[in-house]
Every structure is written in structure tokens, then in C-alpha cells.
Coordinates of C-alpha atoms in Angstrom, one line a residue:
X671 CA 102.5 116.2 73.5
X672 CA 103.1 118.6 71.0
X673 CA 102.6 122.4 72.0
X674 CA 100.9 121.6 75.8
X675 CA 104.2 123.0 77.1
X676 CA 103.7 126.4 75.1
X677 CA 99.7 126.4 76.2
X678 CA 100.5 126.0 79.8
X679 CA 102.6 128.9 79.5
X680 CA 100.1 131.6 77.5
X681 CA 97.2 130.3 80.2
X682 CA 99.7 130.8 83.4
X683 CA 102.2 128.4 84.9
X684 CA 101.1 129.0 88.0
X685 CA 98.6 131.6 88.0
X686 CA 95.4 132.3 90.3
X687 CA 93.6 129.0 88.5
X688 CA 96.5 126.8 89.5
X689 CA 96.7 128.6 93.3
X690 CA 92.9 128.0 94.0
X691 CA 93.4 124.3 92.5
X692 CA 96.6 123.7 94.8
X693 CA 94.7 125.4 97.9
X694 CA 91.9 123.2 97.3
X695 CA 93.8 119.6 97.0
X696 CA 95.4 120.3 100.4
X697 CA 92.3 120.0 102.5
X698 CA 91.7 116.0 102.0
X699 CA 95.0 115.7 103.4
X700 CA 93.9 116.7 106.7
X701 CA 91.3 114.0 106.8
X702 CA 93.7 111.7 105.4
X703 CA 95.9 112.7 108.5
X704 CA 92.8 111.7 110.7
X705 CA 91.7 108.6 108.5
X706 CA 95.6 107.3 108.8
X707 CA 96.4 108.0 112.3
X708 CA 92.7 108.6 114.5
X709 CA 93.3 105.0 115.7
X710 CA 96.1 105.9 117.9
X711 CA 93.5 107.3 119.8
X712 CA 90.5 106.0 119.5
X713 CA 92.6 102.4 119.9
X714 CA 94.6 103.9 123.5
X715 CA 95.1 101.2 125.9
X716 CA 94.7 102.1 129.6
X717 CA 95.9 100.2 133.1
X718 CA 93.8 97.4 133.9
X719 CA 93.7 94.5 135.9
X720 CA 91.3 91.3 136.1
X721 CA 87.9 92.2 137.5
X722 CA 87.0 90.8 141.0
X723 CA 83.9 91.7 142.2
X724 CA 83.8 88.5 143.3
X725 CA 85.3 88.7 146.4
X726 CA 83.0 91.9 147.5
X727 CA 80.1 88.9 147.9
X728 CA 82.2 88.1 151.0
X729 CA 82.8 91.1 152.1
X730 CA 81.1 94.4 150.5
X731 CA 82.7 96.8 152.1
X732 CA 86.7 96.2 150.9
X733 CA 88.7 98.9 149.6
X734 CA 90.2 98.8 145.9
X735 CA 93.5 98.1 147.3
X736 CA 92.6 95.6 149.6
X737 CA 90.6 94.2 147.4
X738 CA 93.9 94.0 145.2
X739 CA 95.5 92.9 147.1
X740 CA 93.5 89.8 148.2
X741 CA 92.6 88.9 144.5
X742 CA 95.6 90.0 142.2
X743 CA 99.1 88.6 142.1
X744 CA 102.3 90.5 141.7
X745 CA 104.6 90.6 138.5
X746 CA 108.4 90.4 139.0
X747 CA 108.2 94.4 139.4
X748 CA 106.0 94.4 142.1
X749 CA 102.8 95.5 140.0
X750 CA 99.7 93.5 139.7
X751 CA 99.2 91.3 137.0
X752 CA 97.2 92.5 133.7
X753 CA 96.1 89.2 132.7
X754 CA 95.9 86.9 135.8
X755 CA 93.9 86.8 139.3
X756 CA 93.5 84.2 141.9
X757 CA 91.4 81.4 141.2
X758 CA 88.2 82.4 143.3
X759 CA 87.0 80.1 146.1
X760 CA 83.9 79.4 148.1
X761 CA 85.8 80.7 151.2
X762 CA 84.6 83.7 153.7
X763 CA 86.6 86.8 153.9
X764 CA 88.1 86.1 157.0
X765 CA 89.9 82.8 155.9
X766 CA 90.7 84.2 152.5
X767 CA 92.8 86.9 154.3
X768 CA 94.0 84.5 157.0
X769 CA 95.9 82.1 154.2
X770 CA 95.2 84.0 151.1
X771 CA 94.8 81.7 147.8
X772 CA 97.7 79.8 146.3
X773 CA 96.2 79.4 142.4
X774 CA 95.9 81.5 139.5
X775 CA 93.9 81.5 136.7
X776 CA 93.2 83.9 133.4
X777 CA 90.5 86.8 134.1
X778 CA 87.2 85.3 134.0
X779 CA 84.7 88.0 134.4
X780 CA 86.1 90.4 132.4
X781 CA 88.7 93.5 133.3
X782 CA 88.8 96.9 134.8
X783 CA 90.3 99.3 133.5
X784 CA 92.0 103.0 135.1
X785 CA 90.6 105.3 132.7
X786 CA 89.7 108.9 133.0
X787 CA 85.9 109.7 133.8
X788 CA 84.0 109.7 130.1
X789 CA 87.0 107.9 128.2
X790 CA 86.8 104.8 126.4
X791 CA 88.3 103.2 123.2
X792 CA 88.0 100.3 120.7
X793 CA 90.3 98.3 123.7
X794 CA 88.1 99.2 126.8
X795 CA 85.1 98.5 124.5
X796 CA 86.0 95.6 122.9
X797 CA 88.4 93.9 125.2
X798 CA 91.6 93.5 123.1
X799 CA 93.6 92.9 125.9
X800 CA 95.3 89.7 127.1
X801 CA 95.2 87.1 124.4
X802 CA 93.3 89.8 122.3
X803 CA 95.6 92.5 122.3
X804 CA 97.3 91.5 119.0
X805 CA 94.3 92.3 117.6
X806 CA 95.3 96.1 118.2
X807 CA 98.4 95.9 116.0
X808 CA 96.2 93.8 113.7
X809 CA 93.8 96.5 113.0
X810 CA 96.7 98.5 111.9
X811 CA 98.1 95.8 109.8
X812 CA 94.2 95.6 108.2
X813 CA 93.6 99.0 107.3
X814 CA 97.2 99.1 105.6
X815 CA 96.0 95.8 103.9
X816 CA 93.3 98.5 102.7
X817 CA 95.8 101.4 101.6
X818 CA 97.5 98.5 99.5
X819 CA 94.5 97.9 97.4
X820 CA 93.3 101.5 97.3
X821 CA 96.8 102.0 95.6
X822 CA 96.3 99.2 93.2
X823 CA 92.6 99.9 92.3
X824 CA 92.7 103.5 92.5
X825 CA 95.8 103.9 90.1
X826 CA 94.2 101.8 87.3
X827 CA 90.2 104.0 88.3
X828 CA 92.5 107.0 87.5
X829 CA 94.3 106.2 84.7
X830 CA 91.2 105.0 83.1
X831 CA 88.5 107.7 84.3
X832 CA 90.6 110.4 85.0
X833 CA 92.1 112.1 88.0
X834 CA 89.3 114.2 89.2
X835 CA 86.7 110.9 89.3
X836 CA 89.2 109.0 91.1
X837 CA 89.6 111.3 94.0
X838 CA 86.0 111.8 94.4
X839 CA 85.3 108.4 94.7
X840 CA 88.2 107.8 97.1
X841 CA 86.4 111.0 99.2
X842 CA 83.6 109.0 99.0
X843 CA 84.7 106.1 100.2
X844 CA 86.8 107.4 103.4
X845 CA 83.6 109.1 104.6
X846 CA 81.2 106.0 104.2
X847 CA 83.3 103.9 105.6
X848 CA 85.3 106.1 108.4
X849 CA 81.4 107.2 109.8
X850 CA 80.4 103.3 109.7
X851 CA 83.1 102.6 112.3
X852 CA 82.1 104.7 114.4
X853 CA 78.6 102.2 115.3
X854 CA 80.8 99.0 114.7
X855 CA 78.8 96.5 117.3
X856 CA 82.2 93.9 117.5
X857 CA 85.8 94.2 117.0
X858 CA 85.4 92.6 113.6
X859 CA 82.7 94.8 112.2
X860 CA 85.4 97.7 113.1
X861 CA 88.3 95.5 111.4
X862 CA 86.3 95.3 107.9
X863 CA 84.8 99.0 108.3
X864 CA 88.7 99.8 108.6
X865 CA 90.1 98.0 106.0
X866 CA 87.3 99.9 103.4
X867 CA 88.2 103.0 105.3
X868 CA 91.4 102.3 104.0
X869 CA 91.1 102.4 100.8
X870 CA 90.9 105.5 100.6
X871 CA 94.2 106.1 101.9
X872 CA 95.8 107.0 98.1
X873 CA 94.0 110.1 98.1
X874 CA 97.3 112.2 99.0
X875 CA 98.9 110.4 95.8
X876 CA 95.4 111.6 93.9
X877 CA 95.9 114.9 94.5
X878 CA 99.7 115.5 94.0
X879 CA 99.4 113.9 90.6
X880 CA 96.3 116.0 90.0
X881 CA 98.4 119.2 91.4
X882 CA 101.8 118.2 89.0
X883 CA 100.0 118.0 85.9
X884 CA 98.7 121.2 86.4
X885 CA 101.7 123.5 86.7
X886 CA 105.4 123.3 84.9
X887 CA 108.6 120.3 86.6
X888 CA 110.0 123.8 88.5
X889 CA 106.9 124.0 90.7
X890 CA 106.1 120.3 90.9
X891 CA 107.6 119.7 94.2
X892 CA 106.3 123.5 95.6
X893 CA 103.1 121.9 95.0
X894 CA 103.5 118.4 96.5
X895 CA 105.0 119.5 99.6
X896 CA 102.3 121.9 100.4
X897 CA 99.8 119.0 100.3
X898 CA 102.1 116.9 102.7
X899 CA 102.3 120.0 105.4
X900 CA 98.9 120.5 105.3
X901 CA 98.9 116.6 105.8
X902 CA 101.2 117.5 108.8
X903 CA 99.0 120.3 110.1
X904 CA 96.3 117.5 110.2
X905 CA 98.5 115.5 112.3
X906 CA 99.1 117.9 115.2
X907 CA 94.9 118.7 114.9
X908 CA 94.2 115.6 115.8
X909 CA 96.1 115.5 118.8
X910 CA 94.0 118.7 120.2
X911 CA 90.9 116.7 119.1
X912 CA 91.7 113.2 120.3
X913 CA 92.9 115.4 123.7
X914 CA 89.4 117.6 124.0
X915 CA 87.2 114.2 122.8
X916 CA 87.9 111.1 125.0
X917 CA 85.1 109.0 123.6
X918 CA 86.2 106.9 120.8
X919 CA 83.1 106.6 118.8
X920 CA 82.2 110.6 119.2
X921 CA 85.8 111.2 118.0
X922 CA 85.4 109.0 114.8
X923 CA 82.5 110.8 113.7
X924 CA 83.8 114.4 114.2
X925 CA 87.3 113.1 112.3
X926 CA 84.4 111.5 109.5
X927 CA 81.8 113.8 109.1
X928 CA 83.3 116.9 107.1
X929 CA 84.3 115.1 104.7
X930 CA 80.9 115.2 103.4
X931 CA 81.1 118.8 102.9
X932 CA 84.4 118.6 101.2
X933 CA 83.2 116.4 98.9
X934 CA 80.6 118.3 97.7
X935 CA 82.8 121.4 97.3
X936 CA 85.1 119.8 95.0
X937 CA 82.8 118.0 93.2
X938 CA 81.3 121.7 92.1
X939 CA 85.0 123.2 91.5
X940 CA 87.4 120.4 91.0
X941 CA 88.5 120.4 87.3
X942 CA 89.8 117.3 85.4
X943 CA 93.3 117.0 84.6
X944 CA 93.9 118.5 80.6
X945 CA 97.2 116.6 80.5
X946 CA 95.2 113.3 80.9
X947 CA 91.9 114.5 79.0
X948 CA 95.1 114.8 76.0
X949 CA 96.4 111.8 76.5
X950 CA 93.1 110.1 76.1
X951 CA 92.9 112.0 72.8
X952 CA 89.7 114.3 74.4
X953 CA 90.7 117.0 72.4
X954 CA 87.5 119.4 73.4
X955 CA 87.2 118.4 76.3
X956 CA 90.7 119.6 77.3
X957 CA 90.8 122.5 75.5
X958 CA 87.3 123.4 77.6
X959 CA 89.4 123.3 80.7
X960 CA 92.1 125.2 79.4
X961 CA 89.9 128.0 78.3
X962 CA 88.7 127.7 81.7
X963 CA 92.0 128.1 83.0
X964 CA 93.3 130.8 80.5
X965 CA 89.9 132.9 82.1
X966 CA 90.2 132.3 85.7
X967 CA 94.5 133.1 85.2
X968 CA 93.2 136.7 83.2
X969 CA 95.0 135.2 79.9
X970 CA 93.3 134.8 76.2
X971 CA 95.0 131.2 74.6
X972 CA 95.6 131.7 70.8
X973 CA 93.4 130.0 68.7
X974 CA 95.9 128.8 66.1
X975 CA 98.2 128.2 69.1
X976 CA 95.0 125.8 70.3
X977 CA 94.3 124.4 67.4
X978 CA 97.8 123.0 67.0
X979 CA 97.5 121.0 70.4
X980 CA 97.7 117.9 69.6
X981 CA 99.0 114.2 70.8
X982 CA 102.4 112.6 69.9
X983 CA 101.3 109.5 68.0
X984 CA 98.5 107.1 67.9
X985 CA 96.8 107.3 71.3
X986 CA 97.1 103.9 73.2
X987 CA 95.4 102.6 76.3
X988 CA 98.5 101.8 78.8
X989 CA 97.9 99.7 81.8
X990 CA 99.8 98.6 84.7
X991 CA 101.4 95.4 83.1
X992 CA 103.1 97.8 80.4
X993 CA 105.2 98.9 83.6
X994 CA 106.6 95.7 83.1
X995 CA 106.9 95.2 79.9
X996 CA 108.9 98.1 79.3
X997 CA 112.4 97.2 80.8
X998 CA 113.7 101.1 81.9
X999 CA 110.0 101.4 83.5
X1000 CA 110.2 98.3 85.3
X1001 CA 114.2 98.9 86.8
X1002 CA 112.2 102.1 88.3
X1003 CA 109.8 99.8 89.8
X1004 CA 111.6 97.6 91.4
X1005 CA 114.2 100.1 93.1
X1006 CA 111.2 102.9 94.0
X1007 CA 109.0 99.8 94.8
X1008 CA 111.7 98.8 97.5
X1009 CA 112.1 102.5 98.5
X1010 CA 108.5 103.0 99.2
X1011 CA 108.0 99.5 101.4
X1012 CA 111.3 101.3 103.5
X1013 CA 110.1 104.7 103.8
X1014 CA 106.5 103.3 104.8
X1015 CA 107.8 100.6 107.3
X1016 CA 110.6 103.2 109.0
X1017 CA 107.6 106.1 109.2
X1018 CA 104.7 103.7 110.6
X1019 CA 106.8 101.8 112.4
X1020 CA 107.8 105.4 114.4
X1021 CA 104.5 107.1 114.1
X1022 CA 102.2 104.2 114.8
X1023 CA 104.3 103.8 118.8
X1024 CA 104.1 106.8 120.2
X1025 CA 102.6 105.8 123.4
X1026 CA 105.9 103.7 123.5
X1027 CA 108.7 106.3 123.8
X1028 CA 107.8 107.1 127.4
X1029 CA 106.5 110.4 127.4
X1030 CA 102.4 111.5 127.1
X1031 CA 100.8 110.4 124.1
X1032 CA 98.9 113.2 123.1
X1033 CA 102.0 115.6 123.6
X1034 CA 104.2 113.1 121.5
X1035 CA 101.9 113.4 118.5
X1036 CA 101.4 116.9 118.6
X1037 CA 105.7 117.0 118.3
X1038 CA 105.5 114.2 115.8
X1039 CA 103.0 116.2 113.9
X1040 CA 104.9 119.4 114.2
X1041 CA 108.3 118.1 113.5
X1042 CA 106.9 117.3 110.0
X1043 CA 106.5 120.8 108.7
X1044 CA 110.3 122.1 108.8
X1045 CA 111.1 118.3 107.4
X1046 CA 108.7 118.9 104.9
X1047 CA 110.1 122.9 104.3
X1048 CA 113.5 121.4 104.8
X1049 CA 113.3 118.7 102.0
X1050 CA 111.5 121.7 99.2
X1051 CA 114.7 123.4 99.7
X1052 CA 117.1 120.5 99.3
X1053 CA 115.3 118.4 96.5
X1054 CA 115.1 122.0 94.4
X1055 CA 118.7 122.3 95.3
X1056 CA 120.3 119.3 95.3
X1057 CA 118.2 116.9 93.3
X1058 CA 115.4 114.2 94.3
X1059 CA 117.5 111.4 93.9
X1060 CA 120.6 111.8 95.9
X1061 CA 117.9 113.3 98.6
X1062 CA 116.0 110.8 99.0
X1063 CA 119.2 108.6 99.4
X1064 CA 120.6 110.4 102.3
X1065 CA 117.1 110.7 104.0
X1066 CA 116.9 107.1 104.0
X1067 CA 120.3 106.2 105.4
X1068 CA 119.8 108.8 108.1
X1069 CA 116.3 107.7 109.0
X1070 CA 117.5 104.3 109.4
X1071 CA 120.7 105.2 111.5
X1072 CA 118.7 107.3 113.7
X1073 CA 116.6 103.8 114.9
X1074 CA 119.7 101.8 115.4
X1075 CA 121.0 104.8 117.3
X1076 CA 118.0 104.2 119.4
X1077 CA 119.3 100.8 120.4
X1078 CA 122.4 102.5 122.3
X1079 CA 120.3 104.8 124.5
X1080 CA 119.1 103.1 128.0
X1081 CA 115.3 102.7 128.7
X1082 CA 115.8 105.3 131.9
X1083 CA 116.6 107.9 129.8
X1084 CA 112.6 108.5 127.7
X1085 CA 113.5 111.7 126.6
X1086 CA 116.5 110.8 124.7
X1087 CA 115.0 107.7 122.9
X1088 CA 112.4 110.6 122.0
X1089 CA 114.6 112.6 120.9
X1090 CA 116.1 110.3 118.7
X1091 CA 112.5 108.7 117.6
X1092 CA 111.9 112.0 116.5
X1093 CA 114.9 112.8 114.0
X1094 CA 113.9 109.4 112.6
X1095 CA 110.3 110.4 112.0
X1096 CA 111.8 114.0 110.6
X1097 CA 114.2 111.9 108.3
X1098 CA 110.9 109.4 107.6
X1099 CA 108.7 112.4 106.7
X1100 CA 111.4 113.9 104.6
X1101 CA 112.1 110.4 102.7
X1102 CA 108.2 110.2 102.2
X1103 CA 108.1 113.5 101.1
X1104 CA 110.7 113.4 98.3
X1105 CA 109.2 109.8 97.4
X1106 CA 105.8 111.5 96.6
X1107 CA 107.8 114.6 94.3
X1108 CA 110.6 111.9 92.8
X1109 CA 107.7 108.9 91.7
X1110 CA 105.5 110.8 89.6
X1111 CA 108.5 112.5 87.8
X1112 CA 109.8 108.8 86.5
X1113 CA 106.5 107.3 84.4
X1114 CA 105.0 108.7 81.2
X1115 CA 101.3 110.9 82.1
X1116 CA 99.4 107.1 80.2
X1117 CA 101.2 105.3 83.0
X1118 CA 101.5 107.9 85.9
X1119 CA 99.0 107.1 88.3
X1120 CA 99.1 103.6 87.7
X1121 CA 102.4 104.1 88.5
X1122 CA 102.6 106.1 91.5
X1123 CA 99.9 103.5 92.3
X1124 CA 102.1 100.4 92.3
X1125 CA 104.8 102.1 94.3
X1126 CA 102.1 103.1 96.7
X1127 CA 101.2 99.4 96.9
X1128 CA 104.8 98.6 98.3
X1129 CA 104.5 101.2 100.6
X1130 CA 101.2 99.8 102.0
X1131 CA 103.4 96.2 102.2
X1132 CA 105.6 98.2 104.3
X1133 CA 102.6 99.6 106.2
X1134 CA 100.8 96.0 106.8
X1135 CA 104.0 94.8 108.4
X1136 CA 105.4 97.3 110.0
X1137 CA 103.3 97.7 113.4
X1138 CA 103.8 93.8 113.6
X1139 CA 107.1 94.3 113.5
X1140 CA 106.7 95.3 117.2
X1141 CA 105.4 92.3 118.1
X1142 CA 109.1 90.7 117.6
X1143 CA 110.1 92.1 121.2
X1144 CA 108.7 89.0 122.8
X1145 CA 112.0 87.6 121.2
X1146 CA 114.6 90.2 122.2
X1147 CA 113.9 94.3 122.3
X1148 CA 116.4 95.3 119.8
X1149 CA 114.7 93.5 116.8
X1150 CA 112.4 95.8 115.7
X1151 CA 114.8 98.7 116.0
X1152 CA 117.1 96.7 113.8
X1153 CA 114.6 95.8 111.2
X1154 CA 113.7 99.5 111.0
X1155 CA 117.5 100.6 110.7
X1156 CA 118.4 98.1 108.4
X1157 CA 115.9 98.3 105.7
X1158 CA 116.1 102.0 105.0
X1159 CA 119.5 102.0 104.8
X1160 CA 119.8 99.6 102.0
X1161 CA 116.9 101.4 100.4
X1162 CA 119.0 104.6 99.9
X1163 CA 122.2 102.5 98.7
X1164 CA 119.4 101.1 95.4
X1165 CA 118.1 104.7 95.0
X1166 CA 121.5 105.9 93.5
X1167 CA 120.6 103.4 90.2
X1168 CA 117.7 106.0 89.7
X1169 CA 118.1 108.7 87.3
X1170 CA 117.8 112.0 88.8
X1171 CA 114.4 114.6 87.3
X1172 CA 115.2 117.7 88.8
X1173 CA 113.4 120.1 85.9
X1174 CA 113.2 117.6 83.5
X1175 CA 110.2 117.9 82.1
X1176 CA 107.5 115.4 82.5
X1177 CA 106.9 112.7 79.8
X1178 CA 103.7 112.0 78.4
X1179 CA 104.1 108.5 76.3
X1180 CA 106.0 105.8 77.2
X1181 CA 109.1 105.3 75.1
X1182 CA 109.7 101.9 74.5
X1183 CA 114.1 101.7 75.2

């Protein structure tokens, strides 16, 4: 794009216009933070047991524990069963605790469950216990199932109608959708309501594209890893929220709600990528923008200077399948495809457990949020230093050596296996973070998005399977670590076949090689 280079300079690289922009992209990543990871709360699972009010017919006046113990069986542990109580009978009290009853059968009037005073969730509410508690991990698996068509539909809206409609729309859409599931009447009203929620998920990868083609390659990944710690920041929010709001429905609808005035803010100041408005061959419009740009930044744009600015070629509509077609796009692809499915299934599969590491759940998110920012700092420093692609590389062979680590360390020991859990989420968030600087920086600005779309796709694959991953233990307990060792390890070996983009500057058209 002939002389864009030389206008982004006279208006300001990264002057006051291209500050307030940045500022403003980071706030939808804390509702993205909520969006993503609110059902860790508002899907807790709490102690319970059959319910067996049964026997209080016969005698009124039990106790809990006797009443237990009369009606429950014991597991191999010694603690009463989740998922089984003895069959009732038309016996009085006195018999029934003379000779006690020999049968079992599945709960048949429902459960109770030991949670605080004014707590519920999707679980308590909905039952997804027993035979329904796959239906937990499913929910996960569903909204990723969303993320992966956001990615595919959101690239191609962007690519066509520009950056600053497709984020918009995606704002849009979380709030709809992520207020609706807060009155979902059934467990598979709240399963569709998430999977639209989830849709929205790509708006992190709307406004780091939106955020690089503002500003010159040297600041690209100062601006991208701002957006992911303010993603991070949302992270250790929500555990102060989920913590001071027990009620699941309440809690969706404060993480929902502001999005509505967020949308409405950026929809008055957010301005449409000039890089794109060129490569659509919207001459005015972009040079509008850029005189908005030059005024906000306290710079005048020459006018010849301006009225040189113009495209490299014929303009030609691009869409996804020309990622294909060309054969140095589509090696890219497939490697940061693969990359993207690993990073996704190695974070989730972490992030998504943390009620299974042992220690409080609300205090394990808040380190699992917090342990993101100096990743996120961390990475800036490394991927300016060293290069995104050997980076990424070593983040994902760590990541993944950090989970088979895990393996080693005895169940008795909680903290440890924390420990651990946590430099692979700090390795995860680092890998994530350099995937979300290094993918834009590999397609042409007619293919970006639609690009960074696609690779966001694999990462949703990643996503979708990842928390059923988990559900392999019922096989043997080391599987899942394994899977989430083994993948990201091999991820970083195919990453060395990339070509490295550390201050290269961006292309705009696709070259055909």
C-alpha cells in the first residue's frame, strides 16, 4: 500500500489517537474474561447426597446423621454415597433400625445438597449430578462449539464489513445472549443460550487486529498484550464477584449487563480501521479517519502526501478459501492451526479445573488470574527480544512438560500439583499470548481476519475437547495429563517451520509464491 507507511508516520505512530483507541479495546476483554470463564462459578458443584425425607414419615424427629445413616450407604472411603440410597420400605422406624435395609437403588426423589445459605448454581438448580453431570463438562464443550463458529463467521463479517462492525456486532451478541441465560427455565435452554453466548468469544481477536493496524510492527505486540492483561485483570475480578455473589442467576446478569453501556460507548468513538477502508479501495473514507487521526494526535497530514495514498494493484475481494489456494499461506495454516488447537486445549484444559487441584476455588482463580499478568509482561519482553517464533516454541514445550510433571507428584501433596498447574497455566497464557501477536503478523491485511479467524477456529477445536478430556479418568488418572503434555509439546517442535516477523512490516495483498 503505497505511502500508508509514510501517513502513519506524519499523523503519529502511536500518538494520543492511537492511546485512547488502545485504552478503549481493552475493556471488552474483561467481559470476555467473564463471558469465557463465569461458568466456573455459576456451574460449582457442592456435596450432596440422595434425598430421604422419606424415612422422617416414620419417624419425624431423626437427626441428619441418623437419618444418614439409616438411609445412605458408604463408599469404599467411608463417605456416603452421591448417587445411591437404600431402597425405601414400608417398614416402621423401629425395625428399620433393628435390621437396617439390604438394597440399593439410584436417588429417586431428588438430592440435597451442602451448600452455603443463599448459594445455588446451574448444578443445584438443574440437577447435573449423577448420570447428568456430564452435562457440566458438556456445557463447556458447547459454548467452545460457539467460539468455533464465532471465529469462522466473524472473520469472513470483518473482512467483508470492516473491523469496527464486526466487534460491535459480537458486543452485541455476548450481551443478548449472556443476559438470556441468566432466566434459562431448563438445562437446555442454558446450553443453546450458551453456545450463542459464545459466539462472541472472537472479540479479543476483533480488537487486537483493530489495535495492529493502527500503530507501526514495533508496537504491535505492546498493544496486543495490553488487551490480554486487561483480559487477565478480568479474570482475577471475577473471582471477587463470583465470591461476594453466590447466586448463579444474579451473578450472570451483573457479569452481562455492562456490556450494554460499553456498547454504546464504542459505537459513538470506535473508528474503523484505515488500513482495511484502503484495502477495499475506500479511498475517502480512509483518508476521513486519518484526518481524524492526524487532529486528535496534534499533526496536519500533507495534502500531496494524501493524495498520493493509494493501493498496490487492482483491488480484489479475498476470502477464506484463498488461504488455501495460496500454498505459503496455507503451510502457515496448518502449523498455526495445530498450534492454536494446543495452546487452547493445554490453557482450558488447566483453567477450566480449578476446583480440581485441591485448594479453594475462588482463591485458585484469583492466582490463576493473577499469574497471567507477569506471563503476559514476561512474554512483551521476550517476543520483542527474542522473536515470536522461537517464543512461542519454547512456551509450548514448557507448558506441556509442566502437565506431565504433574503426573509425578502424589495426590497428598495439593499444593505442589498447584504449583505445578500453575507454571503450566503461566506457560499457557504466555503461548496464547504470543499466538495472538505472531498470527496476525503472517496473512496479508485482505486476508487478516479471516485469517486470525481460521486459527481461532482450531483453537475453539481445542477448546470443545479439552474439558472432555477430563472425562478420560474413568479409564486411568494419568490420561488427561498426558494428552495435555503431549500435544503442546509437538506443537512447539512444527512452530520452528514458521518464519519469524519480529519488525517486519505487515503485508497488505497477498502475494501469490
Amino acid at each position: 500500500m503505497s505511502n500508508f507507511g509514510e501517513i502513519l508516520k506524519e499523523i503519529g505512530e502511536f500518538g494520543l489517537f492511537q492511546k485512547r483507541l488502545l485504552a478503549a479495546l481493552c475493556i471488552p476483554s474483561i467481559f470476555v474474561a467473564f463471558d469465557v470463564f463465569g461458568q466456573v462459578f455459576t456451574g460449582m458443584s457442592f456435596d450432596h447426597n440422595c434425598n430421604t425425607d422419606w424415612i422422617l414419615e416414620r419417624g419425624p424427629n431423626l437427626t441428619e446423621d441418623r437419618q444418614r445413616n439409616l438411609t445412605l450407604p458408604v463408599n469404599k472411603d467411608g463417605k456416603y454415597e452421591s448417587c445411591k440410597m437404600f431402597t425405601p420400605v414400608d417398614l416402621d422406624l423401629e425395625t428399620i433400625e433393628a435390621y437396617g435395609i439390604n438394597t440399593t437403588t439410584g436417588c429417586l426423589d431428588g438430592w440435597d445438597y451442602q451448600a452455603p445459605i443463599g448459594a445455588s448454581s446451574t448444578v443445584t438448580e438443574f440437577n447435573l449430578v449423577c448420570d447428568k453431570s456430564g452435562l457440566i463438562e458438556a456445557s463447556q464443550s458447547i459454548y467452545m462449539a460457539g467460539c468455533l463458529v464465532g471465529a469462522l463467521t466473524y472473520g469472513s463479517i470483518s473482512d467483508r464489513f470492516g473491523r469496527r462492525f464486526a466487534l460491535l456486532l459480537s458486543l452485541l451478541v455476548l450481551m443478548t445472549f449472556g443476559v438470556g441465560v441468566a432466566f434459562s427455565p431448563n438445562i437446555y435452554v442454558f446450553l443453546v443460550l450458551r453456545f450463542f453466548s459464545g459466539t462472541s468469544g472472537v472479540i479479543i481477536m476483533n480488537t487486537s487486529v483493530l489495535a495492529l493496524e493502527w500503530t507501526i510492527p514495533s508496537n504491535a505486540a505492546i498493544c496486543t498484550q495490553l488487551i490480554i492483561v486487561v483480559y487477565s485483570t478480568g479474570l482475577m475480578t471475577l473471582s471477587g464477584i463470583a465470591y461476594l455473589i453466590p447466586n448463579w442467576r444474579i451473578l450472570q446478569l451483573v457479569l452481562s449487563c455492562p456490556v450494554l453501556l460499553l456498547l454504546g460507548f464504542l459505537y459513538w468513538f470506535l473508528p474503523e480501521s484505515a488500513r482495511w477502508l484502503m484495502t477495499q479501495g475506500r479511498k475517502e473514507e480512509a483518508q476521513k479517519v486519518l484526518e481524524r487521526a492526524a487532529k486528535v494526535n496534534g499533526r496536519k497530514v500533507p495534502d500531496d502526501l494524501m493524495d498520493k495514498l493509494t493501493i498496490e494493484g487492482k483491488v480484489k475481494r479475498r476470502n477464506m478459501l484463498d488461504i488455501f489456494r495460496i500454498p505459503y499461506l496455507r503451510k502457515r495454516t496448518i502449523i498455526m492451526g495445530y498450534n492454536w488447537c494446543a495452546v487452547s486445549l493445554l490453557y482450558y484444559g488447566l483453567s477450566l479445573n480449578v476446583g480440581g487441584f485441591g485448594l479453594n476455588i475462588y482463591l485458585t482463580q484469583l492466582i490463576f488470574g493473577f499469574v497471567e499478568i507477569p506471563a503476559n509482561l514476561g512474554c512483551l519482553v521476550l517476543v520483542q527480544h527474542f522473536g515470536r517464533r522461537i517464543c512461542h516454541a519454547c512456551f509450548m514445550f514448557f507448558g506441556g512438560v509442566a502437565c506431565l510433571v504433574i503426573l509425578a507428584i502424589p495426590n497428598d501433596l495439593p499444593v505442589v500439583v498447584t504449583i505445578m498447574a500453575v507454571l503450566g497455566k503461566m506457560t499457557a497464557t504466555a503461548a496464547f499470548s504470543t499466538a495472538y501477536i505472531y498470527t496476525p503478523e503472517l496473512y496479508p491485511t485482505v486476508l487478516r481476519q479471516n485469517g486470525v479467524g481460521l486459527n481461532s477456529m482450531c483453537a475453539r477445536v481445542g477448546g470443545i475437547v479439552s474439558p472432555l478430556i477430563w472425562l478420560l479418568e474413568v479409564y486411568h488418572h494419568s490420561i488427561p495429563m498426558l494428552v495435555y503434555g503431549i500435544v503442546p509439546v509437538a506443537a512447539g517442535g512444527f512452530c520452528l517451520l514458521l518464519p519469524e516477523t519480529l519488525n517486519v512490516a505487515l503485508q497488505d495483498q497477498a502475494e501469490i509464491k
